Coordinates of C-alpha atoms and ligand atoms in Angstrom, one line a residue:
Chain Z
M12 CA -22.1 0.2 31.7
K13 CA -23.6 -2.6 29.7
A14 CA -24.3 -3.6 26.1
K15 CA -26.9 -6.0 24.9
G16 CA -27.8 -7.0 21.3
I17 CA -27.9 -9.6 18.5
V18 CA -24.7 -11.0 17.2
H19 CA -23.1 -10.6 13.8
K20 CA -20.4 -13.3 13.5
Y21 CA -17.2 -13.3 11.5
G22 CA -14.0 -15.4 11.2
D23 CA -10.2 -14.9 11.5
N24 CA -8.2 -11.9 10.3
V25 CA -11.1 -9.6 9.5
D26 CA -9.0 -6.7 8.0
T27 CA -9.6 -3.0 7.9
D28 CA -10.0 -3.2 4.1
V29 CA -13.1 -5.3 4.4
I30 CA -14.4 -3.3 7.4
I31 CA -14.3 -0.2 5.3
P32 CA -12.8 -0.5 1.8
A33 CA -10.2 2.1 0.9
R34 CA -12.3 3.3 -2.1
Y35 CA -14.6 5.0 0.5
L36 CA -11.8 6.7 2.4
N37 CA -12.2 9.9 0.5
T38 CA -14.6 11.0 3.3
A39 CA -14.5 11.2 7.0
D40 CA -18.3 11.4 7.4
H41 CA -19.4 8.9 10.0
K42 CA -22.8 8.1 8.4
E43 CA -21.3 7.6 5.0
L44 CA -18.6 5.3 6.3
A45 CA -21.2 3.3 8.2
S46 CA -23.2 2.8 5.0
H47 CA -20.3 0.8 3.5
C48 CA -19.3 -1.1 6.7
M49 CA -18.3 -4.8 6.0
E50 CA -19.7 -4.7 2.5
D51 CA -16.9 -6.7 0.9
I52 CA -17.4 -9.7 3.1
D53 CA -21.1 -9.2 4.2
I54 CA -23.1 -7.2 1.7
D55 CA -26.2 -7.5 3.9
F56 CA -24.6 -6.3 7.1
V57 CA -25.7 -2.7 6.7
K58 CA -29.3 -3.8 6.0
K59 CA -29.4 -6.2 9.0
V60 CA -27.6 -4.3 11.7
K61 CA -29.7 -2.7 14.5
T62 CA -28.5 -0.2 17.1
G63 CA -27.0 -2.0 20.0
D64 CA -26.1 -5.1 18.1
I65 CA -22.8 -6.9 18.8
M66 CA -20.0 -8.1 16.5
V67 CA -18.1 -11.3 17.3
A68 CA -15.1 -12.6 15.5
H69 CA -12.1 -14.9 16.0
E70 CA -8.4 -14.1 15.8
N71 CA -6.6 -10.8 14.8
F72 CA -9.8 -8.7 14.2
G73 CA -9.0 -5.3 12.6
C74 CA -5.6 -6.2 11.1
G75 CA -4.2 -4.2 8.3
S76 CA -4.3 -0.4 8.0
S77 CA -4.4 2.1 10.8
R78 CA -7.5 3.7 9.4
E79 CA -9.6 4.9 12.3
H80 CA -12.4 4.9 9.8
A81 CA -12.7 1.2 10.6
P82 CA -13.8 1.4 14.2
I83 CA -15.7 4.6 13.4
A84 CA -17.7 2.8 10.6
I85 CA -18.5 -0.1 13.0
K86 CA -19.5 2.3 15.8
A87 CA -21.6 4.5 13.5
S88 CA -23.4 1.4 12.1
G89 CA -24.9 0.9 15.5
I90 CA -22.6 -1.8 16.9
S91 CA -22.3 -1.5 20.7
C92 CA -19.3 -3.8 21.3
V93 CA -16.9 -6.0 19.4
I94 CA -15.8 -9.3 20.9
A95 CA -12.9 -11.2 19.5
A96 CA -10.3 -13.8 20.5
T97 CA -7.6 -11.2 19.7
F98 CA -7.5 -7.8 18.1
A99 CA -4.9 -6.3 15.9
R100 CA -3.1 -3.7 18.0
I101 CA -3.7 -0.5 16.0
F102 CA -7.4 -1.4 15.8
Y103 CA -7.4 -2.1 19.6
R104 CA -6.0 1.4 20.5
N105 CA -8.1 3.2 17.9
A106 CA -11.3 1.6 19.3
I107 CA -10.4 2.7 22.8
N108 CA -9.4 6.1 21.6
I109 CA -12.7 6.8 19.8
G110 CA -14.8 5.1 22.5
L111 CA -15.9 1.8 20.8
P112 CA -16.0 -0.8 23.5
I113 CA -14.1 -4.0 22.6
I114 CA -13.4 -7.1 24.6
E115 CA -11.0 -10.0 24.2
C116 CA -12.5 -13.4 25.1
R117 CA -11.5 -16.6 23.2
E118 CA -14.2 -18.7 24.8
A119 CA -16.9 -16.3 23.7
S120 CA -15.5 -16.0 20.2
E121 CA -15.7 -19.8 19.9
K122 CA -19.1 -20.4 21.5
I123 CA -21.2 -17.5 20.4
E124 CA -23.1 -18.0 17.1
A125 CA -24.6 -15.6 14.7
G126 CA -28.1 -14.5 15.9
D127 CA -27.4 -15.2 19.6
E128 CA -28.5 -12.5 22.0
V129 CA -25.5 -11.4 24.1
E130 CA -25.0 -9.1 27.1
I131 CA -21.7 -7.6 28.2
D132 CA -20.8 -6.0 31.5
F133 CA -17.7 -3.8 30.8
E134 CA -16.7 -3.4 34.5
S135 CA -16.5 -7.1 35.2
G136 CA -15.7 -8.3 31.7
V137 CA -18.5 -10.9 32.0
I138 CA -20.2 -11.8 28.7
T139 CA -23.6 -13.5 29.0
N140 CA -25.1 -15.5 26.1
V141 CA -28.8 -15.1 26.8
T142 CA -29.8 -17.4 24.0
K143 CA -27.6 -20.3 25.1
G144 CA -27.8 -19.6 28.8
E145 CA -24.0 -19.5 29.1
S146 CA -21.5 -16.9 30.4
Y147 CA -17.8 -16.3 29.6
Q148 CA -15.2 -14.3 31.4
G149 CA -13.6 -11.7 29.1
Q150 CA -10.6 -9.6 29.7
A151 CA -11.5 -6.4 31.7
F152 CA -9.7 -3.2 30.7
P153 CA -6.7 -2.1 32.7
E154 CA -7.3 0.9 34.9
F155 CA -5.2 3.2 32.7
L156 CA -7.5 2.5 29.8
I157 CA -10.7 2.7 31.9
N158 CA -9.6 6.2 32.7
I159 CA -9.4 7.1 29.0
I160 CA -12.8 5.5 28.4
N161 CA -14.5 7.1 31.4
K162 CA -13.3 10.5 30.4
G163 CA -14.9 10.0 27.0
G164 CA -11.9 9.1 24.9
L165 CA -8.2 10.0 24.7
L166 CA -8.6 13.6 23.8
N167 CA -10.8 14.5 26.7
S168 CA -8.4 12.6 29.0
L169 CA -5.6 14.9 27.9
K170 CA -7.3 18.2 28.5
Chain W
M26 CA 16.7 -8.4 33.5
G27 CA 17.9 -6.6 30.4
M28 CA 15.8 -4.6 27.9
T29 CA 15.3 -5.0 24.2
M30 CA 16.3 -2.3 21.8
T31 CA 12.6 -1.1 21.6
Q32 CA 12.2 -1.1 25.4
K33 CA 15.3 1.0 25.8
I34 CA 14.1 3.6 23.4
L35 CA 10.7 3.7 25.1
A36 CA 12.2 4.0 28.6
A37 CA 14.3 6.9 27.4
H38 CA 11.3 8.7 26.0
A39 CA 9.2 8.0 29.1
G40 CA 11.9 9.4 31.3
L41 CA 12.3 6.0 33.0
D42 CA 15.4 4.0 33.8
E43 CA 13.7 0.8 33.1
V44 CA 10.5 -0.5 31.5
K45 CA 9.0 -4.0 31.4
A46 CA 6.9 -5.7 28.8
G47 CA 3.2 -5.0 29.5
Q48 CA 3.8 -1.8 31.3
L49 CA 1.7 1.2 30.2
I50 CA 3.7 4.4 29.7
M51 CA 3.3 7.9 28.4
A52 CA 6.2 8.7 26.0
D53 CA 7.5 11.9 24.4
L54 CA 7.4 11.9 20.6
D55 CA 10.1 13.1 18.2
F56 CA 7.9 13.1 15.1
V57 CA 4.2 12.8 14.2
L58 CA 3.0 11.9 10.7
G59 CA -0.3 12.0 8.9
N60 CA -1.4 11.7 5.3
D61 CA -4.3 12.9 3.2
I62 CA -6.6 10.2 4.4
T63 CA -5.9 10.1 8.1
S64 CA -5.0 13.7 8.8
P65 CA -8.5 15.1 8.1
V66 CA -10.0 12.9 10.8
A67 CA -7.2 14.1 13.2
I68 CA -7.7 17.8 12.3
N69 CA -11.5 17.4 12.9
E70 CA -10.7 16.0 16.3
F71 CA -8.1 18.7 17.0
N72 CA -10.6 21.4 16.3
K73 CA -13.4 19.6 18.2
A74 CA -11.2 19.2 21.3
G75 CA -10.4 22.9 21.2
F76 CA -6.7 22.6 20.7
T77 CA -5.2 25.7 19.1
E78 CA -1.6 24.9 18.4
V79 CA 0.5 21.9 17.5
F80 CA 3.2 21.0 20.0
D81 CA 6.1 21.7 17.6
K82 CA 5.7 22.9 14.0
E83 CA 9.0 21.3 13.0
K84 CA 7.9 17.9 14.3
V85 CA 4.6 17.4 12.6
T86 CA 4.3 16.4 9.0
M87 CA 1.4 15.8 6.6
V88 CA 2.1 14.1 3.3
M89 CA -0.5 14.2 0.4
D90 CA 0.2 10.8 -1.1
H91 CA -2.7 8.4 -1.0
F92 CA -5.3 10.0 -3.3
A93 CA -3.0 12.7 -4.6
P94 CA -2.7 14.2 -7.2
N95 CA -6.3 14.5 -6.2
K96 CA -8.3 11.7 -7.7
D97 CA -11.7 13.2 -7.2
I98 CA -13.5 16.1 -5.6
K99 CA -13.7 14.4 -2.2
A100 CA -10.0 13.7 -2.3
A101 CA -9.3 17.3 -3.3
T102 CA -11.4 18.5 -0.3
Q103 CA -9.4 16.3 2.1
C104 CA -6.0 17.6 0.7
K105 CA -7.3 21.2 0.9
Q106 CA -8.3 20.7 4.6
C107 CA -4.7 19.5 5.3
R108 CA -3.1 22.3 3.3
D109 CA -5.2 24.9 5.1
F110 CA -4.5 23.5 8.5
C111 CA -0.7 23.3 7.9
G112 CA -0.7 26.8 6.5
A113 CA -2.6 28.2 9.5
Q114 CA -0.3 26.3 11.9
S115 CA 2.9 27.2 9.9
I116 CA 3.9 23.5 9.8
T117 CA 7.3 23.4 8.1
H118 CA 7.1 19.9 6.6
F119 CA 3.9 19.9 4.6
Y120 CA 4.4 17.9 1.4
D121 CA 2.1 18.6 -1.5
V122 CA 1.9 17.4 -5.1
G123 CA 5.2 18.0 -6.8
R124 CA 7.2 17.9 -3.6
M125 CA 5.7 14.9 -2.0
G126 CA 6.5 11.2 -2.2
I127 CA 5.1 8.2 -0.5
E128 CA 5.4 9.1 3.1
H129 CA 7.5 6.1 4.2
A130 CA 10.0 6.6 1.4
L131 CA 10.0 10.3 1.8
L132 CA 10.6 10.8 5.6
P133 CA 13.8 8.7 5.8
E134 CA 15.1 10.2 2.5
Q135 CA 14.5 13.8 3.7
G136 CA 16.2 13.0 7.1
L137 CA 13.1 13.8 9.1
V138 CA 13.4 10.6 11.1
G139 CA 16.5 8.9 12.5
P140 CA 18.1 6.5 15.0
G141 CA 16.8 6.6 18.6
D142 CA 13.6 8.5 17.7
C143 CA 10.2 7.7 19.0
I144 CA 7.7 8.3 16.2
I145 CA 4.0 7.8 15.6
G146 CA 2.2 8.1 12.3
A147 CA -1.4 7.8 11.4
D148 CA -0.6 5.1 8.9
S149 CA 0.1 1.5 9.7
H150 CA 3.4 1.3 7.7
T151 CA 5.0 3.9 10.0
C152 CA 6.9 0.9 11.3
T153 CA 9.2 1.4 8.3
Y154 CA 11.5 3.8 10.2
G155 CA 12.5 1.0 12.5
A156 CA 15.0 0.3 9.7
L157 CA 16.9 3.3 11.0
G158 CA 17.0 2.1 14.6
A159 CA 14.0 4.2 15.7
F160 CA 10.9 3.1 17.6
S161 CA 8.2 3.9 15.1
T162 CA 4.6 2.7 15.0
G163 CA 1.3 3.2 13.3
V164 CA -1.6 4.6 15.1
G165 CA -5.0 6.0 14.4
S166 CA -6.1 9.6 13.8
T167 CA -7.1 10.2 17.4
D168 CA -3.6 9.3 18.5
M169 CA -2.2 11.5 15.8
C170 CA -4.3 14.4 17.1
A171 CA -3.1 13.9 20.6
G172 CA 0.5 13.6 19.4
M173 CA 0.1 16.8 17.3
A174 CA -1.3 18.7 20.3
K175 CA 0.8 17.4 23.1
G176 CA 3.8 15.6 21.6
K177 CA 2.9 12.5 23.6
A178 CA 1.4 9.0 23.1
W179 CA 0.5 6.1 25.4
F180 CA 2.1 2.7 24.8
K181 CA 2.0 -0.7 26.2
V182 CA 5.6 -1.8 26.3
P183 CA 6.0 -4.7 23.9
S184 CA 7.9 -7.9 24.3
A185 CA 9.9 -9.0 21.3
I186 CA 10.9 -11.6 18.8
K187 CA 14.6 -11.7 17.8
F188 CA 15.6 -12.4 14.2
N189 CA 19.3 -13.2 13.9
I190 CA 20.3 -12.5 10.3
V191 CA 23.2 -14.4 8.8
G192 CA 24.6 -14.9 5.3
K193 CA 24.1 -13.0 2.1
L194 CA 21.2 -12.9 -0.4
P195 CA 21.7 -14.9 -3.7
K196 CA 21.4 -13.0 -7.0
Y197 CA 17.7 -12.2 -7.8
S198 CA 16.6 -12.8 -4.2
A199 CA 15.5 -9.6 -2.5
A200 CA 14.7 -8.2 0.9
K201 CA 11.0 -8.5 -0.1
D202 CA 11.5 -12.3 -0.4
V203 CA 13.1 -12.3 3.1
I204 CA 10.2 -10.6 4.8
L205 CA 7.6 -12.6 2.9
H206 CA 9.4 -15.7 4.0
I207 CA 9.3 -14.5 7.6
I208 CA 5.6 -13.7 7.5
G209 CA 4.9 -17.0 5.8
M210 CA 6.7 -18.7 8.7
I211 CA 5.2 -16.8 11.7
G212 CA 1.8 -15.8 10.2
V213 CA -0.1 -12.5 9.9
D214 CA -0.6 -12.5 13.7
G215 CA 2.8 -14.1 14.5
A216 CA 4.2 -11.0 16.1
L217 CA 0.9 -9.5 17.4
Y218 CA 1.5 -6.7 19.9
R219 CA 5.2 -7.4 19.8
S220 CA 8.5 -6.0 18.4
M221 CA 10.4 -7.7 15.7
E222 CA 14.1 -7.0 16.3
F223 CA 16.6 -7.7 13.5
M224 CA 20.3 -8.1 14.3
G225 CA 23.3 -10.3 13.6
E226 CA 26.3 -10.5 11.3
G227 CA 24.2 -10.7 8.1
L228 CA 22.9 -7.2 8.6
K229 CA 26.0 -5.7 6.9
N230 CA 24.8 -7.4 3.7
L231 CA 21.4 -5.6 3.8
T232 CA 21.3 -2.1 2.4
M233 CA 19.2 0.6 4.0
E234 CA 16.7 0.1 1.3
D235 CA 16.5 -3.6 2.0
R236 CA 15.9 -2.8 5.7
L237 CA 13.3 -0.2 4.9
C238 CA 11.4 -2.8 2.9
M239 CA 11.6 -5.4 5.7
A240 CA 10.7 -3.1 8.5
N241 CA 7.8 -1.8 6.4
M242 CA 6.1 -5.2 6.4
A243 CA 6.5 -5.8 10.2
I244 CA 2.9 -4.8 10.5
E245 CA 1.9 -7.6 8.2
A246 CA 3.0 -10.0 10.9
G247 CA 0.9 -8.0 13.4
A248 CA 4.0 -6.4 15.0
K249 CA 3.9 -3.2 16.9
N250 CA 7.2 -2.3 15.4
G251 CA 10.1 -3.7 13.5
I252 CA 13.6 -2.5 14.3
F253 CA 17.1 -3.0 13.1
A254 CA 20.3 -2.7 15.1
V255 CA 22.2 0.5 14.2
D256 CA 25.5 -0.1 12.3
E257 CA 27.8 1.6 9.8
V258 CA 25.2 1.2 7.1
T259 CA 22.7 3.2 9.2
L260 CA 25.2 5.8 10.2
A261 CA 26.3 6.3 6.7
Y262 CA 22.7 6.7 5.5
V263 CA 21.7 9.3 8.1
K264 CA 25.0 11.2 8.0
D265 CA 24.2 14.0 5.6
R266 CA 20.4 13.9 6.0
F267 CA 19.3 13.6 9.6
K268 CA 19.4 17.0 11.4
R269 CA 18.7 16.0 15.0
E270 CA 21.0 14.1 17.3
V271 CA 21.7 10.4 16.4
R272 CA 21.0 8.3 19.5
V273 CA 22.2 4.7 19.3
F274 CA 20.4 2.2 21.5
E275 CA 21.5 -1.4 21.7
A276 CA 19.6 -4.3 23.2
D277 CA 21.1 -5.5 26.5
A278 CA 23.1 -8.8 26.2
D279 CA 20.6 -10.3 28.7
A280 CA 17.5 -8.9 27.0
E281 CA 14.6 -11.4 27.1
Y282 CA 13.0 -12.4 23.8
D283 CA 9.8 -14.5 23.5
E284 CA 11.2 -16.3 20.5
E285 CA 14.4 -16.3 18.5
Y286 CA 14.9 -17.2 14.8
T287 CA 17.9 -17.4 12.7
I288 CA 17.4 -16.3 9.1
D289 CA 20.0 -17.4 6.6
L290 CA 19.9 -15.0 3.7
S291 CA 21.7 -17.4 1.4
K292 CA 18.7 -19.8 1.6
I293 CA 16.1 -17.2 0.5
K294 CA 14.4 -17.8 -2.9
P295 CA 12.1 -15.6 -4.9
T296 CA 8.8 -15.7 -3.0
V297 CA 5.2 -14.7 -3.8
A298 CA 2.4 -14.1 -1.3
F299 CA -0.8 -15.4 -2.7
P300 CA -4.3 -13.9 -2.1
H301 CA -5.7 -12.9 0.3
L302 CA -3.1 -12.7 3.1
P303 CA 0.6 -11.8 3.1
E304 CA 1.3 -15.1 5.0
N305 CA 0.4 -17.2 2.0
A306 CA 4.0 -17.2 0.9
K307 CA 5.1 -19.6 -1.8
T308 CA 8.4 -20.2 -3.6
F309 CA 8.4 -21.0 -7.3
D310 CA 8.6 -24.8 -6.8
E311 CA 5.1 -24.5 -5.3
I312 CA 3.7 -22.1 -8.0
G313 CA 2.1 -23.4 -11.1
E314 CA 0.9 -21.3 -14.0
V315 CA -0.8 -18.1 -12.7
K316 CA -1.6 -15.7 -15.5
I317 CA -1.6 -12.0 -14.5
D318 CA -3.2 -8.9 -16.0
Q319 CA -1.2 -6.2 -14.3
S320 CA 2.2 -5.7 -12.6
V321 CA 2.6 -2.8 -10.2
I322 CA 6.2 -1.7 -9.3
G323 CA 6.2 0.9 -6.5
S324 CA 4.8 1.7 -3.1
C325 CA 6.4 2.4 0.3
T326 CA 7.7 -1.2 0.3
N327 CA 9.5 -1.3 -3.0
G328 CA 9.4 2.0 -4.8
R329 CA 12.9 3.1 -4.0
I330 CA 15.8 3.6 -6.4
E331 CA 17.3 0.1 -5.8
D332 CA 13.9 -1.4 -6.5
L333 CA 13.6 0.5 -9.8
R334 CA 17.1 -0.6 -10.7
A335 CA 16.2 -4.2 -10.0
A336 CA 13.1 -4.0 -12.2
A337 CA 15.0 -2.2 -15.0
E338 CA 17.8 -4.8 -14.9
V339 CA 15.1 -7.4 -15.8
L340 CA 13.2 -5.2 -18.3
K341 CA 16.1 -3.8 -20.1
G342 CA 15.8 -4.3 -23.9
K343 CA 12.7 -6.4 -23.4
K344 CA 8.9 -5.9 -24.0
I345 CA 6.2 -6.7 -21.5
A346 CA 3.5 -9.2 -22.6
D347 CA 0.7 -7.7 -24.7
S348 CA -1.8 -9.0 -22.2
V349 CA -0.2 -7.1 -19.3
R350 CA -0.3 -3.5 -18.0
C351 CA 2.8 -2.7 -16.1
I352 CA 2.7 0.4 -13.9
V353 CA 5.9 1.8 -12.4
I354 CA 5.6 4.4 -9.6
P355 CA 8.9 5.9 -8.2
A356 CA 8.1 6.6 -4.6
T357 CA 9.5 10.1 -4.3
Q358 CA 10.4 13.0 -6.5
D359 CA 14.1 12.5 -5.8
I360 CA 13.8 8.8 -6.8
Y361 CA 12.0 9.8 -9.9
M362 CA 14.7 12.3 -10.8
Q363 CA 17.5 9.8 -10.1
A364 CA 15.7 7.1 -12.2
M365 CA 15.5 9.6 -15.0
E366 CA 19.2 10.4 -14.8
E367 CA 20.2 6.8 -14.7
G368 CA 18.0 6.1 -17.8
L369 CA 15.7 3.7 -15.9
L370 CA 12.5 5.5 -17.0
K371 CA 13.5 5.1 -20.6
I372 CA 14.0 1.4 -20.1
F373 CA 10.5 1.1 -18.5
I374 CA 8.8 3.2 -21.2
E375 CA 10.5 1.3 -24.0
A376 CA 9.4 -2.0 -22.4
G377 CA 5.8 -0.8 -22.5
C378 CA 5.3 0.3 -18.9
A379 CA 3.4 3.3 -17.7
V380 CA 5.5 5.5 -15.4
S381 CA 3.6 7.7 -12.9
T382 CA 4.3 10.6 -10.6
P383 CA 4.8 9.4 -6.9
T384 CA 1.5 8.3 -5.3
C385 CA 0.1 5.4 -3.3
G386 CA -2.5 5.0 -6.0
P387 CA -3.2 1.4 -6.8
C388 CA -1.5 0.0 -3.7
L389 CA -4.6 0.7 -1.7
G390 CA -7.1 0.5 -4.6
G391 CA -7.3 4.2 -4.8
Y392 CA -6.7 4.9 -8.5
M393 CA -4.1 4.6 -11.2
G394 CA -4.4 0.8 -11.8
I395 CA -7.6 -0.5 -10.3
L396 CA -8.5 -4.1 -11.1
A397 CA -11.8 -5.3 -12.6
K398 CA -13.7 -8.4 -11.4
G399 CA -11.6 -11.5 -11.9
E400 CA -8.3 -9.7 -12.7
R401 CA -5.0 -10.5 -11.1
S402 CA -2.1 -8.2 -10.4
V403 CA 1.4 -9.1 -9.2
A404 CA 2.6 -6.1 -7.1
T405 CA 5.6 -5.0 -5.1
T406 CA 3.2 -3.6 -2.5
N407 CA 2.6 -5.0 1.0
R408 CA -1.1 -6.1 1.2
N409 CA -3.2 -8.6 -0.8
F410 CA -6.4 -8.4 1.2
V411 CA -9.8 -8.9 -0.5
G412 CA -10.5 -5.9 -2.7
R413 CA -7.2 -4.2 -1.9
M414 CA -6.5 -3.2 -5.5
G415 CA -10.0 -2.9 -6.8
H416 CA -12.9 -5.3 -7.3
P417 CA -13.6 -7.6 -4.3
E418 CA -13.2 -10.5 -6.7
S419 CA -9.8 -9.4 -8.0
E420 CA -6.5 -10.8 -6.7
V421 CA -3.1 -9.4 -5.7
Y422 CA 0.1 -11.4 -5.6
L423 CA 2.9 -9.8 -3.5
A424 CA 6.4 -10.1 -4.8
S425 CA 9.8 -8.4 -5.3
P426 CA 10.6 -5.9 -8.1
Y427 CA 12.6 -8.7 -9.9
V428 CA 9.5 -11.0 -9.9
A429 CA 7.1 -8.2 -10.8
A430 CA 9.2 -7.3 -13.7
A431 CA 9.8 -10.9 -14.9
S432 CA 6.1 -11.6 -14.6
A433 CA 5.2 -8.5 -16.7
I434 CA 7.4 -9.9 -19.5
T435 CA 5.9 -13.4 -19.5
G436 CA 2.3 -12.6 -18.5
K437 CA 2.4 -15.1 -15.7
L438 CA 4.0 -15.3 -12.3
S439 CA 7.7 -15.8 -13.1
Q440 CA 11.0 -15.7 -11.4
P441 CA 13.8 -13.6 -12.9
S442 CA 15.9 -16.6 -13.9
E443 CA 13.1 -17.4 -16.5
V444 CA 13.7 -14.3 -18.5
M445 CA 17.4 -13.5 -17.9
Ligands
SF4_16 S1 2.1 2.8 -0.6 FE1 0.4 1.6 0.1 S2 1.0 0.7 2.0 FE2 2.4 2.4 1.5 S3 1.6 4.2 2.6 FE3 0.8 4.1 0.5 S4 -1.2 3.0 0.6 FE4 0.0 2.6 2.5

């Protein structure tokens, strides 16, 4: 399984309130959530994002609330993978549980710039920066989690 | 090698003699929580996955607190979905308007969670119940759904940071100041993926409400959970409330901690976390003149009776500044009633405050105190992210009830000693 797309780049501590502001949490509709994704820090994100694109950020991505609406909004906006140096833990498990691929890689988070074209191989954890001709080794998922992802998310894995 | 308090609780719930940091386990749950925002997502997943029954109708709760009393039609629809689901599943602990309170104040108060429990909640501040000596952590709606259906959740066993508490808080310093000080010291990702374990001789000087306030904000340091050693204060608190068996777990003497800090309560001063992160903690010697438009006293962090007493002590016989709106929100119905009986509500209303029925309301920028562009609020809440209480260009300053009340009087960030 691979993802390939253009990068949208953000900084440290991107919190769930900017990923999807609480004022929009009165709905669980995926499309509606996606239409407000990132709007408090990047008002143009929704207009720019194309299916398959990749989000890259620095430390502690997804900190703050446990709202699953955050990874849902990102996934529904078309993003195929989020790369960060570190993720906040609830966001990390929510992303896995709903099937949004995420990968931790400090080097990638430092070197990749907005607009780069990037390819990710989930099995090996290798991230290739097509634009810059570089590659970085990300953290591959432990087997326990690959099992959840392969079965299509937590709920299917429990059946 | 010994285990931390958290590791011992997790091992017991996974049916294992021993667990190690980093190990992935499947644990049995004692209690599963959702609210009016996160439960609808979990219910949709529950139905989609084809589950028909919750694992235990006594051990699942839904609390309508975030946008309730319903702030708009969409919020009403979400609450209705929860109400219908809980009705159909005969869930015992469904808390609707009039009975509900803010979930993290309500569950300990009602004795639904207690020492030794393993709890998940689809709300990040579920870490609050660590105050009681439970392992309790926030998860998303899919985890909540799996927990409701199977009574289980997966965890990566965390390592821990130890906080050795000594001394006693000075007058007008509060538990909120302690936790803001700690987050300021270690940062918003200082405890990422890890437990924060609080112990030491100074614990006896922290009331259960102090502990609930501190454990509540463990997530603001990125922690998986915050947990307090169980002592007489804990046992006295749960004695007539908690119906299940009290299980006391202690960290082993040789438990390994990644880091250890000593926190001397006697050195803690009134503290304010500046926008837009809880780690931007400053004491008043570092704070110039910061005018405020609003003061919010409430939330799962500081909406308990002791918090209201603290605010009332400062506001008694005084008026808030003409330029300020002060909103007081008792966190539960019982607290509301108690505040009424003690005459606190009268003090607030005479001072010029608005007093609301329990709700999360402004804490997450829902309703009941939304800020306009450029406005500033001091708040006893736990997050001051961009746009948290309204307009993306508004600001939230986190502080204790003493500071929030004093600031309401002066119209600028103030410590209680300025008005007392
Ligand atoms: S009071 Fe605020 S932090 Fe607490 S549960 Fe409600 S919205 Fe969350």
